[in-house]
PDB file of C-alpha atoms in Angstrom:
ATOM      1  CA  MET A  23     103.498 149.962 112.698  1.00  0.00           C
ATOM      2  CA  PHE A  24     102.008 150.030 109.187  1.00  0.00           C
ATOM      3  CA  MET A  25     104.931 147.950 107.833  1.00  0.00           C
ATOM      4  CA  LEU A  26     104.436 145.334 110.537  1.00  0.00           C
ATOM      5  CA  LYS A  27     100.774 144.785 109.589  1.00  0.00           C
ATOM      6  CA  GLY A  28     101.658 144.365 105.907  1.00  0.00           C
ATOM      7  CA  PHE A  29     104.420 141.918 106.791  1.00  0.00           C
ATOM      8  CA  GLN A  30     102.084 139.774 108.885  1.00  0.00           C
ATOM      9  CA  LYS A  31      99.342 139.648 106.254  1.00  0.00           C
ATOM     10  CA  ARG A  32     101.774 138.769 103.495  1.00  0.00           C
ATOM     11  CA  TRP A  33     103.417 135.908 105.422  1.00  0.00           C
ATOM     12  CA  LEU A  34     100.297 134.569 107.125  1.00  0.00           C
ATOM     13  CA  PRO A  35      99.383 132.083 104.315  1.00  0.00           C
ATOM     14  CA  TRP A  36     102.971 130.778 104.227  1.00  0.00           C
ATOM     15  CA  ILE A  37     103.140 130.374 107.988  1.00  0.00           C
ATOM     16  CA  THR A  38      99.738 128.657 108.048  1.00  0.00           C
ATOM     17  CA  GLY A  39     100.810 126.318 105.241  1.00  0.00           C
ATOM     18  CA  GLY A  40     104.040 125.539 107.052  1.00  0.00           C
ATOM     19  CA  VAL A  41     102.156 124.653 110.218  1.00  0.00           C
ATOM     20  CA  PHE A  42      99.905 122.274 108.247  1.00  0.00           C
ATOM     21  CA  VAL A  43     102.941 120.645 106.618  1.00  0.00           C
ATOM     22  CA  LEU A  44     104.575 120.134 110.025  1.00  0.00           C
ATOM     23  CA  ILE A  45     101.385 118.593 111.411  1.00  0.00           C
ATOM     24  CA  ALA A  46     101.085 116.300 108.384  1.00  0.00           C
ATOM     25  CA  LEU A  47     104.716 115.191 108.719  1.00  0.00           C
ATOM     26  CA  SER A  48     104.287 114.441 112.405  1.00  0.00           C
ATOM     27  CA  LEU A  49     101.132 112.368 111.771  1.00  0.00           C
ATOM     28  CA  ALA A  50     102.462 110.511 108.705  1.00  0.00           C
ATOM     29  CA  PRO A  51     104.225 107.671 110.607  1.00  0.00           C
ATOM     30  CA  THR A  52     101.041 106.936 112.534  1.00  0.00           C
ATOM     31  CA  LEU A  53      98.903 106.919 109.407  1.00  0.00           C
ATOM     32  CA  MET A  54     101.389 104.846 107.412  1.00  0.00           C
ATOM     33  CA  ARG A  55     101.779 102.146 110.056  1.00  0.00           C
ATOM     34  CA  HIS A  56     100.913  98.772 108.575  1.00  0.00           C
ATOM     35  CA  GLU A  57      99.083  96.546 110.988  1.00  0.00           C
ATOM     36  CA  THR A  58      98.689  92.850 110.274  1.00  0.00           C
ATOM     37  CA  VAL A  59      95.959  90.608 111.590  1.00  0.00           C
ATOM     38  CA  VAL A  60      95.997  86.873 112.231  1.00  0.00           C
ATOM     39  CA  GLN A  61      92.806  84.995 112.962  1.00  0.00           C
ATOM     40  CA  ILE A  62      92.543  81.655 114.771  1.00  0.00           C
ATOM     41  CA  ARG A  63      89.389  79.657 114.057  1.00  0.00           C
ATOM     42  CA  VAL A  64      88.267  76.162 114.946  1.00  0.00           C
ATOM     43  CA  SER A  65      87.773  73.740 112.073  1.00  0.00           C
ATOM     44  CA  HIS A  66      85.437  71.377 113.966  1.00  0.00           C
ATOM     45  CA  ALA A  67      82.201  72.515 115.596  1.00  0.00           C
ATOM     46  CA  GLY A  68      82.186  72.216 119.355  1.00  0.00           C
ATOM     47  CA  THR A  69      85.918  72.716 119.789  1.00  0.00           C
ATOM     48  CA  PRO A  70      86.633  75.566 122.228  1.00  0.00           C
ATOM     49  CA  LEU A  71      88.937  78.398 121.253  1.00  0.00           C
ATOM     50  CA  PRO A  72      92.360  78.484 122.905  1.00  0.00           C
ATOM     51  CA  ASP A  73      92.855  80.818 125.841  1.00  0.00           C
ATOM     52  CA  GLY A  74      93.995  84.253 124.627  1.00  0.00           C
ATOM     53  CA  PHE A  75      96.148  84.878 127.690  1.00  0.00           C
ATOM     54  CA  TYR A  76      97.962  81.564 127.177  1.00  0.00           C
ATOM     55  CA  LEU A  77      98.646  82.469 123.535  1.00  0.00           C
ATOM     56  CA  TYR A  78      99.860  85.912 124.597  1.00  0.00           C
ATOM     57  CA  GLN A  79     102.298  84.351 127.090  1.00  0.00           C
ATOM     58  CA  GLN A  80     103.604  81.833 124.565  1.00  0.00           C
ATOM     59  CA  LEU A  81     104.110  84.400 121.794  1.00  0.00           C
ATOM     60  CA  THR A  82     105.711  86.907 124.157  1.00  0.00           C
ATOM     61  CA  ALA A  83     108.094  84.206 125.385  1.00  0.00           C
ATOM     62  CA  GLN A  84     109.182  83.762 121.761  1.00  0.00           C
ATOM     63  CA  GLY A  85     109.890  87.516 121.465  1.00  0.00           C
ATOM     64  CA  ILE A  86     106.797  88.259 119.362  1.00  0.00           C
ATOM     65  CA  ARG A  87     105.107  91.577 120.166  1.00  0.00           C
ATOM     66  CA  ILE A  88     101.308  91.562 120.133  1.00  0.00           C
ATOM     67  CA  LYS A  89      99.163  94.677 119.925  1.00  0.00           C
ATOM     68  CA  SER A  90      95.958  92.942 120.966  1.00  0.00           C
ATOM     69  CA  ILE A  91      94.088  89.651 121.122  1.00  0.00           C
ATOM     70  CA  THR A  92      90.310  89.896 120.912  1.00  0.00           C
ATOM     71  CA  PRO A  93      87.541  87.346 120.479  1.00  0.00           C
ATOM     72  CA  SER A  94      85.424  87.873 117.375  1.00  0.00           C
ATOM     73  CA  GLY A  95      82.511  85.470 117.125  1.00  0.00           C
ATOM     74  CA  ASN A  96      83.978  81.983 116.809  1.00  0.00           C
ATOM     75  CA  ALA A  97      87.562  83.202 116.337  1.00  0.00           C
ATOM     76  CA  LEU A  98      90.438  84.951 118.082  1.00  0.00           C
ATOM     77  CA  VAL A  99      91.841  87.970 116.256  1.00  0.00           C
ATOM     78  CA  ILE A 100      95.461  88.909 116.967  1.00  0.00           C
ATOM     79  CA  HIS A 101      96.866  92.282 115.837  1.00  0.00           C
ATOM     80  CA  PHE A 102     100.583  92.813 115.207  1.00  0.00           C
ATOM     81  CA  ASP A 103     102.626  95.903 114.341  1.00  0.00           C
ATOM     82  CA  SER A 104     104.601  94.312 111.531  1.00  0.00           C
ATOM     83  CA  GLU A 105     104.437  91.624 108.902  1.00  0.00           C
ATOM     84  CA  GLU A 106     107.529  89.945 110.361  1.00  0.00           C
ATOM     85  CA  GLN A 107     105.909  89.611 113.787  1.00  0.00           C
ATOM     86  CA  SER A 108     102.780  88.197 112.176  1.00  0.00           C
ATOM     87  CA  LEU A 109     104.674  85.585 110.162  1.00  0.00           C
ATOM     88  CA  ALA A 110     106.711  84.524 113.178  1.00  0.00           C
ATOM     89  CA  ALA A 111     103.518  84.236 115.237  1.00  0.00           C
ATOM     90  CA  GLN A 112     101.858  82.084 112.598  1.00  0.00           C
ATOM     91  CA  LYS A 113     104.755  79.623 112.710  1.00  0.00           C
ATOM     92  CA  VAL A 114     104.642  79.440 116.501  1.00  0.00           C
ATOM     93  CA  LEU A 115     100.842  79.120 116.602  1.00  0.00           C
ATOM     94  CA  ARG A 116     100.783  76.311 114.040  1.00  0.00           C
ATOM     95  CA  ARG A 117     103.346  74.436 116.115  1.00  0.00           C
ATOM     96  CA  LEU A 118     101.670  75.283 119.448  1.00  0.00           C
ATOM     97  CA  LEU A 119      98.018  74.586 118.658  1.00  0.00           C
ATOM     98  CA  PRO A 120      96.753  71.053 118.103  1.00  0.00           C
ATOM     99  CA  GLN A 121      95.069  69.920 114.907  1.00  0.00           C
ATOM    100  CA  GLY A 122      91.625  71.411 114.470  1.00  0.00           C
ATOM    101  CA  PHE A 123      92.639  75.067 114.517  1.00  0.00           C
ATOM    102  CA  ILE A 124      93.019  77.266 111.455  1.00  0.00           C
ATOM    103  CA  VAL A 125      95.637  80.026 111.697  1.00  0.00           C
ATOM    104  CA  ALA A 126      95.302  82.511 108.829  1.00  0.00           C
ATOM    105  CA  GLN A 127      96.551  85.999 108.026  1.00  0.00           C
ATOM    106  CA  HIS A 128      93.998  88.476 106.725  1.00  0.00           C
ATOM    107  CA  ASP A 129      94.354  91.040 103.972  1.00  0.00           C
ATOM    108  CA  GLN A 130      93.258  94.686 104.148  1.00  0.00           C
ATOM    109  CA  ALA A 131      89.619  93.989 103.201  1.00  0.00           C
ATOM    110  CA  ASP A 132      89.254  91.412 105.976  1.00  0.00           C
ATOM    111  CA  ARG A 133      90.842  93.771 108.491  1.00  0.00           C
ATOM    112  CA  LEU A 134      88.329  96.457 107.688  1.00  0.00           C
ATOM    113  CA  SER A 135      85.445  94.048 108.204  1.00  0.00           C
ATOM    114  CA  LEU A 136      86.884  92.921 111.569  1.00  0.00           C
ATOM    115  CA  ALA A 137      87.192  96.432 112.957  1.00  0.00           C
TER     116      ALA A 137
END
């Protein structure tokens, strides 16, 4: 019995460290995921924003996966999982929307301010 207690105390820090490493490895893909954001704004005052559901349908029909579309003041903010999806969406949106709309991708600093 005395040997068992010594064994547990000696290995406890290693086991605890191993558990933390396993947790960190399982959370790493989630933390490392790179989300891209595209914002659609109107360039002329008084022009209404396009319907988010319509844009969702059009982008989905083109095989572009969207995480979310949310209104943010006088703009629509679209979140994508990958840079490739974002770039493909920008091409489709520029072709789909009439003149008077600005389609722009945001960098990390802009994304933090939008959240």
